[in-house]
Coordinates of C-alpha atoms in Angstrom, one line a residue:
Chain A
X241 CA -104.6 -47.6 -20.1
X242 CA -101.5 -46.1 -21.2
X243 CA -99.0 -48.5 -23.1
X244 CA -96.1 -47.9 -20.9
X245 CA -96.3 -44.9 -19.3
X246 CA -96.7 -44.6 -15.8
X247 CA -100.0 -42.9 -15.2
X248 CA -101.4 -39.3 -12.8
X249 CA -104.2 -40.6 -10.6
X250 CA -106.1 -38.4 -8.5
X251 CA -108.4 -38.5 -4.9
X252 CA -111.7 -39.6 -7.2
X253 CA -109.5 -41.8 -9.4
X254 CA -107.3 -43.9 -7.6
X255 CA -109.9 -46.8 -6.5
X256 CA -110.8 -47.6 -10.0
X257 CA -107.2 -47.4 -11.1
X258 CA -105.4 -49.2 -8.3
X259 CA -107.3 -50.8 -5.7
X260 CA -109.4 -52.3 -8.3
X261 CA -107.2 -53.4 -11.2
X262 CA -106.0 -56.5 -13.4
X263 CA -102.7 -56.6 -12.5
X264 CA -100.2 -56.1 -9.6
X265 CA -99.2 -51.5 -9.7
X266 CA -97.0 -49.3 -8.5
X267 CA -98.4 -46.5 -6.6
X268 CA -95.9 -43.9 -6.1
X269 CA -95.8 -40.9 -3.8
X270 CA -94.2 -37.7 -5.0
X271 CA -94.2 -34.0 -4.4
X272 CA -92.2 -31.2 -7.6
X273 CA -90.5 -29.7 -5.0
X274 CA -88.9 -33.4 -3.8
X275 CA -85.6 -33.9 -5.0
X276 CA -84.9 -37.9 -5.0
X277 CA -88.9 -37.8 -6.1
X278 CA -87.6 -35.7 -9.0
X279 CA -84.8 -39.4 -9.6
X280 CA -86.4 -42.1 -9.5
X281 CA -89.6 -40.2 -12.4
X282 CA -87.3 -41.9 -14.8
X283 CA -86.5 -45.4 -13.4
X284 CA -90.7 -45.3 -13.2
X285 CA -91.0 -44.5 -16.5
X286 CA -88.8 -47.0 -17.5
X287 CA -90.4 -50.1 -15.2
X288 CA -94.0 -48.7 -16.4
X289 CA -92.5 -49.6 -20.0
X290 CA -91.2 -52.5 -19.2
X291 CA -93.1 -54.0 -17.4
X292 CA -96.3 -53.1 -19.9
X293 CA -99.3 -55.4 -20.1
X294 CA -97.9 -56.5 -16.9
X295 CA -98.4 -54.3 -13.6
X296 CA -99.0 -50.6 -14.0
X297 CA -96.8 -47.7 -12.5
X298 CA -98.9 -44.7 -10.8
X299 CA -98.4 -41.7 -9.6
X300 CA -99.9 -40.2 -6.6
X301 CA -98.8 -36.0 -6.2
X302 CA -99.5 -35.3 -2.8
X303 CA -100.0 -31.8 -2.4
X304 CA -102.8 -32.5 -5.3
X305 CA -103.9 -35.4 -3.9
X306 CA -104.0 -34.9 -0.5
X307 CA -107.3 -37.6 0.6
X308 CA -105.3 -40.3 -0.6
X309 CA -101.9 -39.5 1.3
X310 CA -103.2 -39.0 4.9
X311 CA -105.5 -41.4 3.7
X312 CA -101.7 -44.0 4.1
X313 CA -100.9 -42.5 6.7
X314 CA -97.6 -41.0 4.1
X315 CA -95.1 -39.5 6.2
X316 CA -92.1 -39.3 3.6
X317 CA -91.7 -39.2 0.0
X318 CA -91.0 -40.3 -2.5
X319 CA -93.1 -43.8 -1.1
X320 CA -93.8 -46.7 -3.5
X321 CA -96.6 -49.1 -2.3
X322 CA -97.2 -52.0 -4.6
X323 CA -100.5 -53.0 -4.7
X324 CA -101.8 -56.1 -6.1
X325 CA -105.6 -57.3 -5.7
X326 CA -106.6 -54.8 -3.9
X327 CA -104.3 -55.7 -1.6
X328 CA -101.3 -53.1 0.1
X329 CA -98.1 -56.1 -0.4
X330 CA -94.9 -53.9 0.4
X331 CA -93.6 -50.8 -0.2
X332 CA -89.3 -48.7 -0.5
X333 CA -89.3 -45.6 1.4
X334 CA -86.7 -43.3 -0.5
X335 CA -84.7 -43.9 -3.1
X336 CA -82.6 -46.8 -2.4
X337 CA -78.8 -47.7 -3.5
X338 CA -80.6 -50.3 -6.0
X339 CA -84.1 -49.1 -6.8
X340 CA -84.2 -50.2 -9.4
X341 CA -83.5 -53.8 -8.6
X342 CA -85.3 -53.8 -5.3
X343 CA -88.5 -51.9 -6.9
X344 CA -88.5 -55.2 -9.9
X345 CA -88.2 -57.6 -7.4
X346 CA -91.1 -56.7 -5.3
X347 CA -93.4 -56.1 -8.1
X348 CA -91.6 -59.9 -9.5
X349 CA -93.0 -61.2 -6.2
X350 CA -96.6 -60.4 -6.5
X351 CA -96.9 -61.3 -9.8
X352 CA -95.9 -63.9 -9.6
X353 CA -98.3 -64.9 -7.2
X354 CA -100.5 -65.1 -10.6
Chain B
X13 CA -71.0 -56.6 -27.2
X14 CA -71.3 -52.9 -28.1
X15 CA -70.5 -51.9 -32.2
X16 CA -69.8 -48.3 -31.1
X17 CA -66.6 -47.2 -29.1
X18 CA -66.7 -43.9 -27.1
X19 CA -63.6 -42.3 -26.1
X20 CA -64.7 -41.5 -22.8
X21 CA -67.9 -43.1 -21.0
X22 CA -68.3 -41.3 -17.3
X23 CA -70.4 -43.4 -15.0
X24 CA -73.2 -40.6 -12.8
X25 CA -74.3 -37.5 -13.5
X26 CA -73.6 -35.4 -10.4
X27 CA -71.4 -32.6 -10.4
X28 CA -68.0 -35.1 -10.5
X29 CA -69.6 -36.0 -14.0
X30 CA -71.1 -33.5 -15.0
X31 CA -67.8 -31.3 -15.0
X32 CA -65.7 -34.3 -16.2
X33 CA -68.7 -34.2 -19.5
X34 CA -67.8 -30.3 -19.9
X35 CA -64.8 -30.9 -20.7
X36 CA -63.9 -33.8 -22.1
X37 CA -67.4 -32.8 -24.5
X38 CA -65.4 -29.4 -25.2
X39 CA -62.5 -31.7 -26.0
X40 CA -64.8 -33.0 -28.3
X41 CA -64.5 -36.4 -27.1
X42 CA -67.0 -38.6 -27.6
X43 CA -68.0 -38.6 -24.1
X44 CA -71.5 -40.8 -22.9
X45 CA -72.8 -39.9 -19.2
X46 CA -74.5 -42.9 -17.7
X47 CA -76.5 -42.3 -14.9
X48 CA -79.1 -45.0 -12.3
X49 CA -81.4 -41.9 -11.6
X50 CA -81.5 -38.5 -13.5
X51 CA -78.8 -35.7 -13.7
X52 CA -77.4 -34.4 -10.0
X53 CA -77.7 -36.6 -7.3
X54 CA -77.5 -35.7 -4.0
X55 CA -77.0 -32.2 -4.9
X56 CA -80.7 -32.4 -6.1
X57 CA -81.3 -32.9 -1.8
X58 CA -80.7 -29.1 -1.4
X59 CA -82.4 -25.9 -1.7
X60 CA -79.4 -23.7 -0.2
X61 CA -76.2 -23.7 -1.7
X62 CA -74.3 -20.5 -0.5
X63 CA -71.2 -22.0 -1.4
X64 CA -71.0 -22.5 -4.6
X65 CA -68.2 -19.3 -5.7
X66 CA -69.7 -16.9 -7.9
X67 CA -73.7 -17.9 -6.7
X68 CA -75.1 -16.0 -3.9
X69 CA -77.2 -18.5 -3.2
X70 CA -78.6 -21.3 -5.2
X71 CA -81.0 -24.1 -5.5
X72 CA -79.4 -27.5 -5.8
X73 CA -81.6 -28.1 -9.4
X74 CA -81.5 -25.4 -10.8
X75 CA -77.7 -25.5 -10.9
X76 CA -77.8 -29.1 -12.0
X77 CA -80.2 -28.5 -14.7
X78 CA -78.1 -25.2 -15.9
X79 CA -75.1 -27.7 -15.8
X80 CA -77.4 -30.4 -17.6
X81 CA -77.4 -28.4 -20.8
X82 CA -74.3 -27.3 -20.6
X83 CA -73.1 -29.9 -21.1
X84 CA -75.2 -31.4 -23.3
X85 CA -75.1 -28.2 -25.6
X86 CA -71.8 -29.6 -26.4
X87 CA -72.1 -32.6 -27.6
X88 CA -71.8 -35.2 -24.5
X89 CA -74.4 -37.7 -24.4
X90 CA -77.0 -38.2 -20.4
X91 CA -78.5 -41.4 -20.4
X92 CA -80.4 -41.7 -17.3
X93 CA -81.8 -44.5 -16.2
X94 CA -79.1 -46.4 -16.6
X95 CA -77.6 -48.7 -13.7
X96 CA -74.1 -49.9 -14.3
X97 CA -73.3 -53.1 -12.8
X98 CA -71.0 -54.3 -13.8
X99 CA -67.4 -53.1 -15.7
X100 CA -64.3 -54.8 -17.7
X101 CA -61.1 -53.9 -18.6
X102 CA -60.6 -55.8 -22.3
X103 CA -57.2 -57.5 -23.8
X104 CA -57.1 -54.8 -25.6
X105 CA -57.2 -52.1 -23.0
X106 CA -60.3 -51.5 -24.2
X107 CA -63.4 -51.0 -21.1
X108 CA -66.3 -52.5 -21.2
X109 CA -69.3 -50.8 -18.8
X110 CA -72.5 -53.2 -18.3
X111 CA -76.2 -51.8 -17.9
X112 CA -78.5 -55.0 -16.7
X113 CA -79.5 -55.1 -21.2
X114 CA -77.0 -52.8 -22.3
X115 CA -73.1 -53.3 -22.9
X116 CA -70.8 -50.5 -24.0
X117 CA -67.3 -49.9 -24.9
X118 CA -65.1 -46.8 -24.1
X119 CA -60.9 -46.1 -24.5
X120 CA -61.9 -44.5 -21.2
X121 CA -63.8 -44.0 -18.0
X122 CA -64.5 -42.2 -14.8
X123 CA -65.6 -43.4 -12.3
X124 CA -68.6 -40.7 -10.4
X125 CA -70.9 -42.6 -8.7
X126 CA -70.8 -40.6 -5.7
X127 CA -72.6 -41.2 -2.9
X128 CA -75.2 -41.6 0.0
X129 CA -76.7 -40.9 2.9
X130 CA -75.3 -43.3 5.6
X131 CA -77.4 -45.2 8.3
X132 CA -76.9 -44.3 11.7
X133 CA -76.9 -47.9 13.0
X134 CA -79.1 -48.8 15.5
X135 CA -82.6 -50.9 16.6
X136 CA -85.7 -49.8 15.2
X137 CA -84.1 -47.6 12.2
X138 CA -84.3 -49.9 9.4
X139 CA -87.6 -51.2 10.5
X140 CA -89.7 -47.4 10.9
X141 CA -87.9 -46.2 7.4
X142 CA -88.8 -49.4 5.7
X143 CA -92.9 -48.9 7.2
X144 CA -92.4 -45.0 6.2
X145 CA -93.1 -44.5 10.0
X146 CA -91.4 -41.9 11.2
X147 CA -87.1 -41.9 10.2
X148 CA -86.2 -40.2 7.5
X149 CA -83.3 -38.9 6.1
X150 CA -83.9 -35.6 3.7
X151 CA -85.7 -33.2 5.7
X152 CA -86.5 -31.3 2.3
X153 CA -88.6 -34.3 1.4
X154 CA -90.7 -34.9 4.7
X155 CA -90.1 -32.0 7.0
X156 CA -94.1 -30.7 5.7
X157 CA -95.5 -34.5 7.6
X158 CA -94.4 -32.5 10.5
X159 CA -95.9 -30.2 11.0
X160 CA -96.9 -29.0 14.5
X161 CA -94.8 -33.0 15.3
X162 CA -91.8 -33.1 17.3
X163 CA -89.1 -33.9 15.8
X164 CA -85.0 -35.1 16.5
X165 CA -82.4 -34.2 14.5
X166 CA -79.1 -36.2 14.6
X167 CA -75.6 -35.2 13.2
X168 CA -73.0 -32.0 13.2
X169 CA -72.0 -30.9 10.0
X170 CA -73.4 -28.5 6.8
X171 CA -76.4 -30.9 6.5
X172 CA -76.8 -31.7 9.9
X173 CA -77.1 -27.9 10.5
X174 CA -78.8 -26.7 7.1
X175 CA -81.5 -29.4 7.7
X176 CA -82.6 -28.7 11.5
X177 CA -83.0 -24.5 10.6
X178 CA -85.5 -26.0 7.8
X179 CA -87.3 -28.5 9.5
X180 CA -87.4 -25.7 12.7
X181 CA -89.5 -24.1 10.1
X182 CA -92.4 -26.7 10.2
X183 CA -92.5 -28.4 13.8
X184 CA -92.7 -27.7 17.0
X185 CA -90.1 -28.1 18.4
X186 CA -86.3 -30.3 17.2
X187 CA -84.5 -31.4 19.2
X188 CA -80.9 -32.0 17.4
X189 CA -78.2 -34.7 18.6
X190 CA -75.4 -33.6 18.4
X191 CA -72.2 -36.4 19.4
X192 CA -69.4 -34.3 20.4
X193 CA -69.3 -30.3 21.9
X194 CA -68.8 -28.4 19.0
X195 CA -69.7 -29.0 15.4
X196 CA -67.7 -29.8 12.2
X197 CA -70.3 -27.6 10.6
X198 CA -69.3 -24.1 8.7
X199 CA -68.9 -21.6 11.2
X200 CA -71.2 -19.3 9.5
X201 CA -74.4 -22.0 9.7
X202 CA -73.1 -23.1 12.7
X203 CA -73.8 -19.1 13.8
X204 CA -76.9 -19.6 12.6
X205 CA -78.4 -22.2 14.3
X206 CA -77.1 -21.3 18.0
X207 CA -78.9 -17.6 16.6
X208 CA -82.1 -20.0 15.9
X209 CA -81.3 -22.1 19.5
X210 CA -80.5 -18.8 21.5
X211 CA -84.6 -17.1 20.3
X212 CA -86.8 -16.4 23.1
X213 CA -89.1 -19.5 23.4
X214 CA -87.2 -20.9 20.7
X215 CA -89.1 -24.4 19.3
X216 CA -85.0 -25.1 18.4
X217 CA -83.0 -27.0 20.9
X218 CA -79.8 -28.9 20.8
X219 CA -78.1 -31.9 23.2
X220 CA -74.2 -31.8 23.0
X221 CA -72.4 -35.0 24.1
X222 CA -75.2 -37.3 23.3
X223 CA -75.9 -40.1 21.2
X224 CA -78.9 -41.9 20.2
X225 CA -79.1 -45.5 21.2
X226 CA -82.2 -46.9 20.1
X227 CA -85.4 -46.0 18.1
X228 CA -88.5 -47.0 19.8
X229 CA -93.0 -46.9 19.2
X230 CA -95.6 -48.9 18.4
X231 CA -96.0 -49.1 14.7
X232 CA -95.2 -45.9 14.6
X233 CA -91.4 -43.4 16.1
X234 CA -92.3 -41.7 20.0
X235 CA -89.2 -41.7 21.4
X236 CA -85.5 -41.9 20.7
X237 CA -83.2 -43.4 23.6
X238 CA -80.0 -40.8 23.9
X239 CA -77.5 -41.3 25.8
X240 CA -74.5 -38.5 27.2
X241 CA -71.4 -39.6 26.2
X242 CA -70.1 -37.9 29.5
X243 CA -71.9 -39.0 32.0
X244 CA -72.7 -42.0 30.3
X245 CA -77.3 -41.1 31.7
X246 CA -79.7 -42.5 29.3
X247 CA -83.1 -41.6 29.0
X248 CA -86.3 -41.6 26.7
X249 CA -87.5 -39.1 24.8
X250 CA -90.3 -38.4 23.0
X251 CA -90.6 -37.7 19.4
X252 CA -92.7 -38.6 16.4
X253 CA -89.8 -38.5 13.8
X254 CA -86.5 -39.0 13.8
X255 CA -84.2 -37.4 11.1
X256 CA -80.2 -38.9 10.2
X257 CA -77.6 -36.3 9.0
X258 CA -74.5 -38.6 9.8
X259 CA -72.2 -38.0 7.1
X260 CA -72.1 -40.2 3.1
X261 CA -71.3 -43.6 2.0
X262 CA -69.6 -43.7 -1.0
X263 CA -72.0 -45.9 -3.9
X264 CA -68.8 -48.2 -4.8
X265 CA -70.9 -51.7 -4.4
X266 CA -70.8 -52.7 -8.1
X267 CA -67.0 -51.6 -7.9
X268 CA -65.5 -54.6 -6.3
X269 CA -63.8 -56.8 -7.6
X270 CA -63.3 -53.8 -10.2
X271 CA -61.6 -51.3 -8.8
X272 CA -59.6 -51.2 -5.8
X273 CA -61.6 -50.1 -3.4
X274 CA -60.3 -48.8 0.6
X275 CA -62.5 -50.8 3.2
X276 CA -64.7 -48.0 3.9
X277 CA -66.1 -48.8 -0.1
X278 CA -63.4 -45.3 -1.4
X279 CA -62.1 -45.7 -4.3
X280 CA -58.6 -46.3 -4.3
X281 CA -56.7 -43.1 -6.7
X282 CA -53.6 -40.7 -6.7
X283 CA -55.1 -37.9 -5.3
X284 CA -53.0 -35.5 -8.2
X285 CA -54.5 -37.6 -11.7
X286 CA -56.9 -39.6 -10.3
X287 CA -56.2 -42.6 -11.0
X288 CA -57.5 -45.8 -10.1
X289 CA -55.5 -49.3 -10.2
X290 CA -57.2 -50.1 -13.6
X291 CA -55.1 -48.6 -16.8
X292 CA -57.7 -45.9 -17.7
X293 CA -59.8 -45.8 -15.4
X294 CA -60.3 -42.2 -13.3
X295 CA -62.1 -41.4 -9.9
X296 CA -64.1 -38.2 -9.5
X297 CA -66.3 -37.0 -6.6
X298 CA -67.5 -37.7 -3.0
X299 CA -66.7 -41.2 -4.3
X300 CA -62.6 -41.2 -4.0
X301 CA -60.3 -41.5 -1.1
X302 CA -59.6 -37.7 0.1
X303 CA -62.5 -36.7 -1.0
X304 CA -64.0 -33.4 0.8
X305 CA -67.3 -34.1 0.4
X306 CA -68.3 -30.4 -1.4
X307 CA -69.6 -29.3 -4.6
X308 CA -66.6 -27.7 -6.4
X309 CA -64.4 -30.3 -4.5
X310 CA -66.3 -33.1 -6.8
X311 CA -66.6 -30.2 -10.3
X312 CA -63.1 -29.9 -9.6
X313 CA -62.4 -33.6 -9.7
X314 CA -64.4 -34.1 -12.9
X315 CA -62.7 -31.8 -14.5
X316 CA -59.0 -32.5 -12.9
X317 CA -59.3 -36.1 -14.7
X318 CA -61.0 -34.7 -17.9
X319 CA -57.8 -33.0 -18.5
X320 CA -55.7 -35.6 -17.0
X321 CA -57.2 -38.4 -19.7
X322 CA -55.8 -36.9 -22.7
X323 CA -52.8 -37.8 -20.9
X324 CA -53.2 -41.0 -20.8
X325 CA -54.5 -41.1 -24.5
X326 CA -51.8 -39.5 -25.6
X327 CA -49.4 -41.5 -23.6
X328 CA -50.8 -44.8 -22.0
X329 CA -47.4 -45.3 -20.3
X330 CA -48.2 -42.6 -18.5
X331 CA -50.3 -44.5 -16.0
X332 CA -47.4 -45.7 -14.1
X333 CA -45.4 -42.9 -13.7
X334 CA -45.3 -41.5 -9.9
X335 CA -46.9 -38.4 -9.0
X336 CA -43.4 -37.3 -8.2
X337 CA -42.5 -37.0 -11.7
X338 CA -44.9 -35.4 -13.0
X339 CA -45.1 -32.0 -10.3
X340 CA -45.1 -29.6 -13.2
X341 CA -48.4 -27.6 -13.0
X342 CA -50.9 -28.7 -16.8
X343 CA -48.6 -31.7 -17.7
X344 CA -47.1 -31.8 -20.7

C-alpha cells in the first residue's frame, strides 16, 4: 500500500482494500462538489501519514463508485466509516467540531482491540 | 519551544483570516495562518454568493481559492490541518500557539476561527445524524441523496432559504418550517422563495409559526413532530430527511480560559478595534460579539485587525486606551 497516503478505492477493489485488510481502515465517502468533504482532505492525509503501517485511510468518490455508497445507504457526505476485520465498527457523519480528534479516537479504539 | 518568532499568527483561514493575512503580508509582516481543515470554512459550503460587492455571482470555493492564492503571493504561509488546541501569553508578552504536536510563537495573534452550524436540540437529532440516517446540516452536500423524496427544512435566515431552494431541485417535496410568521433572510431571497412556493403544483411548502420538536423513525428518519406555536396544535409530519439551518455557534471551545468569552461562546472585544481581553490578541469574523455573520463583514474584520495590529506594535500601551480616546479615523 502507498506509504502514509490516502488510497482511492473503487467498487471493484473495495472488498480487497477494505474488508480484507489486516489493519483497521477509515473509509471516507466523499464527492468533489461537497465543500466539507474537500475541507476534510488535509486532515485525512495527516491521519493516513500518522497511522502509516497501523491503519489505512481509503476514499470512495460516490459520483464514480455508486455501488458501495448505495450498499451502505449513504445519505450524507462526508461520511467516515471505521472498518476492523471486515466489520463496520464506528462512523462519523459530516465534519464534527473536533474532527481530527474524533476520528483518531475511533481509530485508536479499533487498534486497541488488536 | 519554537525558535521562530512570527510577527503574527492568524488562527483560521476563512474570509476573516485571509482578509487579515492579505494585509499583514502586504505589510511585510511574517504571517503564519493556521487552519484546522483547509482554507475557506463555512463559505466552502455555498455555490451561490450574490452579496459580495463586485461579484454578481460567485461560488464559495472559487472565491476562497482566489483569496488563498492572493494571500500566499504576498508571502503569508498557510498551514492546513493544524488544529490549535491551546494558547498562552508568555512572560515577555509573546503569544504561544499550541497544536497537538507543535508550538508556534508570535508577537500578535488574530483569532478568526469562524463558526459552525447550530443544532436544533430536539430528540432524535443526534441519533439520526450520527447514524447518517437522514439528518443533515448541508443542503448542497446531501440534496442529491433525496431525489424524489420528501424532506423538511428548518430555519428562516439566508442559509435556510438558499438551501431550501436548492433542495427543491431534487426532492419531490420540501417543507420549510419556520418558527415565526416572517423570515429574517434578505428580501430578495424571500421573494424568490415565495415565488417558488406559489407556483402551480409547487413542491415547496412553507409552514409559518411552527417548530420541530422531535425527529422520529425506525432506523432512519420517517417523520418530524411539529407544533404550531400560536395554536399549540401538534402533528406527526412524514418525511425522509430533515435539513437544519438554525444559525451558527462560534468555534471558540479551545479559547476557554485564555480570552474572555460570552456565555454562548462569542469572543469579547471592543468592536471598534477588535481587541480582546489579552493584549496582542485580536478577534475577527463570526467568532466575536456583535458579528454580523456575513462574508463581507468577516473580511472587513480581518482587515481591521490587521490595521490595528500596527498600532499595538508601535505602542503596546495602545491596548488599554479607551475607544473614546481614539475616535479619529485611521488611528495615527
